[in-house]
Amino acid sequence: MFFFVDTLKRLRTLRVLKENKRLLLFFLGISLFFAGYMWQVEGLSLIDTYYFLITTATTVGYGDLSPKTDFGKVLVTVYMVVGIALLGLFLGKVTEWMVDVSSRRKKGLLRMKGQVDLIIAGYPSDDKVHTIITELRNDDRYREARIVCVNNQLEEAPPWMAPLQVGFVRGAASEGQVLKACGIDTAHTVLILANDPALVESDDHSASICAVVERMHPEIRTIIEKVRKDTLLFDVVNTDTVVDVASPSVLAQEVLDAGAIELQNAIFSTHTEGTQYNYHYTGEDTTWSAIALALLDHDAIPEGFKNPGDRHFKLLPKRADVINSQALIKYRGTRLLDELVI
């Protein structure tokens, strides 16, 4: 009962119904009068009456049911002319409304409804944003998450957004009304991309977006891709995470796991304790568990390996994976190991 009442309330708010209320009521009135006659006078059951009403109004007309009285025959001809015309006119209005809604959605002119998980502001390139979202969709945590892109660089949503179930809102992301249309009140993360990775001025736009976001939703997590070297501007607007212009995969990983970029920078930086090294293994074939234990004995962290002939390193290996002679072992440690005793 609650669902039925709620559905009626939603229908009453539809613009197409509000604008054509008189037409709809006139059609329903004629239909009810015709249905009452067929039920009471012609002796059709309620189900048969409903069936006859629908097949007549939609011009299907199977002919298995028909009026028997003379007045009923006259009445059905009137209903055919008036009812079919009114139904066609109303369905045309509904179709026009649906096309308009679809067009407005594609052009980013509709307000997002329901829970939004991630807002992506800025649009440096179609490929970069597409790859970021593809990477996110490959993770179970974001497979069904609601993602919305907002920018004023696009005239309409590119074709790839619909298959990936990505919403689009057109406008300046530094405007409060635009952010409200994106669903800022429910979002938990905003990723702000540098529109032009070659221009420092892009940071000014990113900072203005962050300032408005933080004012509207202080609890939200903000990630900014910066062009300039220092982070002072972003400290002023209380940005949670500031990263240099990065690859789509790295940015997607930061959205998924806070601190991913910080850890990556620490791994590859010579200024932090512990750097990533390669060890060229020349011993006999052994297992990954043996290699991992040997590295731990040298205060190093095992990360993965690549056997001769393999195209890629295997990360997170299993204990029983075989390490062949001449394999490259990746590990993180404080020094380059000359020899690894298995």
Coordinates of C-alpha atoms in Angstrom, one line a residue:
M1 CA 0.0 0.0 0.0
F2 CA 2.8 2.4 0.9
F3 CA 4.5 1.6 -2.5
F4 CA 1.3 2.3 -4.3
V5 CA 0.7 5.7 -2.6
D6 CA 4.4 6.7 -3.0
T7 CA 4.2 5.8 -6.8
L8 CA 1.1 8.0 -7.1
K9 CA 2.8 10.9 -5.4
R10 CA 5.8 10.6 -7.8
L11 CA 3.6 10.4 -10.8
R12 CA 1.8 13.6 -9.7
T13 CA 5.1 15.5 -9.8
L14 CA 6.0 14.5 -13.4
R15 CA 6.0 17.6 -15.6
V16 CA 4.4 15.7 -18.5
L17 CA 1.4 14.7 -16.4
K18 CA 1.0 18.1 -14.8
E19 CA 1.0 19.9 -18.2
N20 CA -1.5 17.5 -19.7
K21 CA -3.7 16.8 -16.7
R22 CA -6.9 17.9 -18.5
L23 CA -6.2 15.7 -21.5
L24 CA -5.5 12.7 -19.3
L25 CA -8.6 13.2 -17.2
F26 CA -10.8 13.6 -20.3
F27 CA -9.4 10.4 -21.7
L28 CA -9.8 8.5 -18.4
G29 CA -13.4 9.8 -18.1
I30 CA -14.4 8.5 -21.6
S31 CA -12.6 5.2 -20.9
L32 CA -14.4 4.7 -17.5
F33 CA -17.8 5.5 -19.1
F34 CA -17.2 3.1 -21.9
A35 CA -15.9 0.4 -19.5
G36 CA -18.9 0.8 -17.2
Y37 CA -21.3 0.3 -20.1
M38 CA -19.5 -2.8 -21.4
W39 CA -19.5 -4.2 -17.9
Q40 CA -23.0 -3.4 -16.8
V41 CA -25.0 -3.5 -20.0
E42 CA -23.0 -5.8 -22.3
G43 CA -22.3 -8.2 -19.5
L44 CA -18.5 -8.5 -19.8
S45 CA -16.5 -9.4 -16.7
L46 CA -14.1 -6.9 -15.3
I47 CA -11.1 -8.7 -16.8
D48 CA -12.8 -8.9 -20.2
T49 CA -13.9 -5.2 -20.0
Y50 CA -10.3 -4.2 -19.2
Y51 CA -9.0 -6.4 -22.1
F52 CA -11.5 -5.0 -24.6
L53 CA -10.8 -1.4 -23.5
I54 CA -7.0 -1.8 -24.0
T55 CA -7.2 -3.6 -27.3
T56 CA -9.7 -1.0 -28.7
A57 CA -7.8 2.1 -27.5
T58 CA -4.5 0.7 -28.8
T59 CA -6.1 -0.2 -32.2
V60 CA -5.1 -3.8 -31.8
G61 CA -8.7 -5.1 -32.0
Y62 CA -8.5 -8.9 -32.0
G63 CA -12.3 -9.1 -32.6
D64 CA -12.8 -11.9 -30.0
L65 CA -15.0 -9.5 -28.0
S66 CA -17.5 -7.0 -29.3
P67 CA -20.7 -5.2 -28.2
K68 CA -24.0 -6.9 -28.9
T69 CA -26.5 -4.0 -28.4
D70 CA -27.0 -1.3 -31.0
F71 CA -26.1 1.5 -28.6
G72 CA -23.0 -0.4 -27.6
K73 CA -21.9 -0.6 -31.3
V74 CA -22.5 3.2 -31.6
L75 CA -20.6 3.8 -28.4
V76 CA -17.6 1.7 -29.4
T77 CA -17.3 3.6 -32.7
V78 CA -17.3 6.9 -30.8
Y79 CA -14.7 5.6 -28.4
M80 CA -12.5 4.3 -31.3
V81 CA -12.4 7.8 -32.8
V82 CA -12.1 9.9 -29.7
G83 CA -10.2 7.5 -27.4
I84 CA -7.6 6.5 -30.0
A85 CA -7.0 10.1 -30.9
L86 CA -6.7 11.2 -27.2
L87 CA -4.4 8.2 -26.4
G88 CA -2.2 8.9 -29.4
L89 CA -1.9 12.5 -28.5
F90 CA -1.1 11.7 -24.8
L91 CA 1.5 9.0 -25.8
G92 CA 3.0 11.5 -28.2
K93 CA 3.4 13.9 -25.3
V94 CA 5.0 11.2 -23.1
T95 CA 7.4 10.2 -25.9
E96 CA 8.3 13.9 -26.4
W97 CA 9.0 14.2 -22.6
M98 CA 11.1 11.0 -22.6
V99 CA 13.2 12.2 -25.5
D100 CA 13.6 15.6 -23.7
V101 CA 14.7 13.9 -20.5
S102 CA 17.2 11.7 -22.4
S103 CA 18.6 14.8 -24.2
R104 CA 18.9 16.8 -21.0
R105 CA 20.6 13.9 -19.2
K106 CA 23.1 13.6 -22.0
K107 CA 23.8 17.3 -21.9
G108 CA 24.4 17.2 -18.2
L109 CA 21.3 19.4 -17.3
L110 CA 19.7 17.0 -14.8
R111 CA 20.1 16.9 -11.1
M112 CA 21.6 13.6 -9.7
K113 CA 19.2 11.8 -7.4
G114 CA 20.1 9.3 -4.7
Q115 CA 23.4 8.3 -3.2
V116 CA 26.6 9.6 -5.0
D117 CA 29.9 8.1 -4.0
L118 CA 32.5 9.9 -6.1
I119 CA 32.6 13.2 -8.0
I120 CA 35.3 13.8 -10.6
A121 CA 35.8 17.5 -11.4
G122 CA 38.0 18.8 -14.2
Y123 CA 38.5 17.1 -17.6
P124 CA 42.1 17.1 -18.8
S125 CA 41.3 14.5 -21.6
D126 CA 38.7 12.0 -22.5
D127 CA 41.2 9.1 -22.3
K128 CA 42.4 10.0 -18.8
V129 CA 39.0 10.3 -17.2
H130 CA 37.8 7.1 -19.0
T131 CA 40.8 5.1 -17.8
I132 CA 40.4 6.3 -14.2
I133 CA 36.8 5.2 -14.1
T134 CA 37.6 1.9 -15.9
E135 CA 40.3 1.2 -13.2
L136 CA 37.7 2.0 -10.5
R137 CA 35.1 -0.3 -12.0
N138 CA 37.6 -3.1 -12.0
D139 CA 37.6 -3.0 -8.2
D140 CA 34.8 -4.6 -6.3
R141 CA 34.4 -1.6 -4.0
Y142 CA 33.6 0.7 -7.0
R143 CA 31.9 -1.8 -9.3
E144 CA 28.4 -0.5 -8.5
A145 CA 29.4 2.9 -6.9
R146 CA 27.7 6.0 -8.2
I147 CA 30.3 8.2 -10.1
V148 CA 29.5 11.6 -11.4
C149 CA 31.7 13.8 -13.7
V150 CA 31.3 17.5 -13.6
N151 CA 32.9 20.1 -15.9
N152 CA 32.2 22.8 -18.4
Q153 CA 34.6 21.5 -21.1
L154 CA 32.1 19.0 -22.5
E155 CA 28.9 19.9 -24.4
E156 CA 27.4 16.5 -23.7
A157 CA 28.4 13.2 -22.1
P158 CA 30.7 11.1 -24.3
P159 CA 29.4 7.7 -25.4
W160 CA 31.5 5.6 -23.0
M161 CA 29.9 7.1 -19.9
A162 CA 26.6 5.3 -20.3
P163 CA 28.0 1.7 -20.4
L164 CA 30.1 2.5 -17.3
Q165 CA 27.1 4.0 -15.6
V166 CA 28.6 7.4 -15.1
G167 CA 26.5 10.5 -14.5
F168 CA 27.4 13.8 -16.1
V169 CA 26.6 17.4 -14.9
R170 CA 27.6 20.3 -17.1
G171 CA 28.8 23.5 -15.4
A172 CA 31.5 25.1 -13.3
A173 CA 32.4 22.8 -10.4
S174 CA 33.2 25.8 -8.3
E175 CA 29.6 26.8 -8.2
G176 CA 27.4 25.7 -5.3
Q177 CA 24.3 25.0 -7.4
V178 CA 26.3 22.8 -9.8
L179 CA 27.8 20.8 -6.9
K180 CA 24.3 20.3 -5.5
A181 CA 23.2 19.0 -8.8
C182 CA 26.1 16.5 -8.6
G183 CA 25.0 15.2 -5.3
I184 CA 27.7 16.8 -3.1
D185 CA 25.6 16.2 0.0
T186 CA 25.9 12.4 -0.2
A187 CA 29.3 12.1 -1.9
H188 CA 32.3 10.9 0.2
T189 CA 35.1 11.7 -2.2
V190 CA 35.9 14.4 -4.8
L191 CA 38.7 14.0 -7.2
I192 CA 39.8 17.3 -8.8
L193 CA 41.9 16.9 -11.9
A194 CA 44.2 19.5 -13.4
N195 CA 42.4 20.7 -16.6
D196 CA 45.8 21.5 -18.2
P197 CA 48.8 19.7 -16.7
A198 CA 51.1 22.3 -18.4
L199 CA 49.6 25.4 -16.9
V200 CA 50.0 26.5 -13.3
E201 CA 46.8 28.5 -13.6
S202 CA 44.9 25.2 -13.5
D203 CA 45.7 25.0 -9.8
D204 CA 43.8 28.2 -9.2
H205 CA 40.7 26.6 -10.6
S206 CA 41.2 23.4 -8.7
A207 CA 41.7 25.3 -5.5
S208 CA 38.5 27.3 -6.0
I209 CA 36.6 24.0 -6.5
C210 CA 38.1 22.6 -3.3
A211 CA 37.3 25.7 -1.3
V212 CA 33.6 25.5 -2.2
V213 CA 33.5 21.7 -1.7
E214 CA 35.0 22.0 1.8
R215 CA 32.6 24.8 2.7
M216 CA 29.6 22.8 1.6
H217 CA 30.6 19.4 2.9
P218 CA 33.6 19.7 5.3
E219 CA 33.6 15.9 6.0
I220 CA 34.2 15.0 2.4
R221 CA 37.6 13.7 1.2
T222 CA 39.2 15.9 -1.4
I223 CA 42.0 14.8 -3.7
I224 CA 43.7 17.4 -5.9
E225 CA 46.1 16.9 -8.8
K226 CA 48.5 19.8 -8.8
V227 CA 50.8 21.4 -11.4
R228 CA 52.9 23.8 -9.2
K229 CA 55.7 22.5 -7.0
D230 CA 54.5 23.7 -3.6
T231 CA 51.3 22.8 -1.8
L232 CA 50.6 26.1 0.0
L233 CA 47.6 27.0 -2.0
F234 CA 46.0 23.7 -1.3
D235 CA 46.8 23.8 2.4
V236 CA 44.9 27.1 2.6
V237 CA 41.7 25.4 1.2
N238 CA 42.1 22.3 3.5
T239 CA 42.7 19.8 0.7
D240 CA 43.0 16.3 2.2
T241 CA 45.4 14.8 -0.4
V242 CA 47.6 16.7 -2.9
V243 CA 49.4 14.8 -5.7
D244 CA 51.5 15.8 -8.6
V245 CA 50.0 15.3 -12.1
A246 CA 49.8 11.5 -12.2
S247 CA 48.7 8.6 -14.4
P248 CA 45.1 7.4 -14.3
S249 CA 46.0 4.2 -12.6
V250 CA 47.8 6.0 -9.8
L251 CA 44.9 8.4 -9.2
A252 CA 42.4 5.6 -9.2
Q253 CA 44.4 3.8 -6.6
E254 CA 44.5 6.9 -4.4
V255 CA 40.7 7.1 -4.6
L256 CA 40.4 3.4 -3.6
D257 CA 43.1 3.5 -0.8
A258 CA 44.1 6.7 0.9
G259 CA 47.8 7.1 1.1
A260 CA 48.6 5.0 -2.0
I261 CA 50.5 7.8 -3.7
E262 CA 52.4 8.7 -0.6
L263 CA 53.5 5.1 -0.2
Q264 CA 54.5 4.9 -3.9
N265 CA 56.6 8.1 -3.6
A266 CA 58.3 6.7 -0.5
I267 CA 59.1 3.4 -2.2
F268 CA 60.8 5.1 -5.2
S269 CA 62.4 8.0 -3.3
T270 CA 66.0 7.9 -2.2
H271 CA 65.2 10.4 0.6
T272 CA 63.2 7.9 2.6
E273 CA 64.4 4.8 4.5
G274 CA 63.9 1.9 2.2
T275 CA 64.0 1.8 -1.5
Q276 CA 62.9 -0.7 -4.1
Y277 CA 65.6 -2.9 -5.5
N278 CA 66.0 -5.8 -7.9
Y279 CA 68.0 -9.0 -6.9
H280 CA 69.3 -11.2 -9.7
Y281 CA 68.8 -14.7 -8.5
T282 CA 71.3 -17.2 -9.8
G283 CA 70.7 -20.3 -7.6
E284 CA 68.7 -23.4 -8.3
D285 CA 65.0 -23.4 -8.8
T286 CA 63.2 -22.8 -5.5
T287 CA 59.8 -21.6 -4.2
W288 CA 58.7 -18.1 -3.5
S289 CA 58.2 -18.8 0.2
A290 CA 62.0 -19.7 0.5
I291 CA 62.9 -16.4 -1.3
A292 CA 60.5 -14.4 0.9
L293 CA 61.9 -15.8 4.1
A294 CA 65.5 -15.2 3.0
L295 CA 64.6 -11.5 2.2
L296 CA 62.9 -11.1 5.6
D297 CA 66.0 -12.4 7.3
H298 CA 67.9 -9.5 5.6
D299 CA 65.3 -7.0 6.9
A300 CA 63.9 -6.6 3.4
I301 CA 60.2 -6.7 2.2
P302 CA 59.6 -9.2 -0.7
E303 CA 57.3 -7.7 -3.4
G304 CA 57.4 -10.0 -6.5
F305 CA 59.4 -11.7 -9.2
K306 CA 59.8 -12.2 -12.9
N307 CA 61.2 -15.5 -14.3
P308 CA 63.2 -15.6 -17.5
G309 CA 60.9 -15.3 -20.4
D310 CA 58.1 -13.7 -18.5
R311 CA 56.8 -10.3 -19.8
H312 CA 55.7 -8.9 -16.5
F313 CA 56.6 -9.1 -12.8
K314 CA 54.3 -11.2 -10.7
L315 CA 53.2 -9.3 -7.7
L316 CA 51.7 -11.0 -4.5
P317 CA 53.0 -14.4 -5.5
K318 CA 51.8 -17.6 -3.8
R319 CA 54.0 -19.6 -1.4
A320 CA 54.4 -22.5 -3.9
D321 CA 55.2 -20.4 -7.0
V322 CA 58.5 -21.6 -8.5
I323 CA 61.4 -19.2 -8.9
N324 CA 63.7 -20.1 -11.7
S325 CA 67.4 -19.4 -12.0
Q326 CA 68.2 -16.0 -13.5
A327 CA 64.9 -14.6 -12.1
L328 CA 64.6 -11.0 -11.0
I329 CA 63.3 -10.5 -7.5
K330 CA 61.8 -7.2 -6.4
Y331 CA 62.1 -6.2 -2.8
R332 CA 62.2 -3.1 -0.6
G333 CA 65.1 -2.6 1.7
T334 CA 67.7 -0.3 3.0
R335 CA 70.5 -1.6 0.8
L336 CA 71.3 -3.6 -2.3
L337 CA 71.9 -7.2 -1.4
D338 CA 75.0 -8.8 -2.9
E339 CA 74.0 -12.4 -2.0
L340 CA 70.9 -14.1 -0.8
V341 CA 71.3 -17.2 1.2
I342 CA 68.3 -19.6 0.7

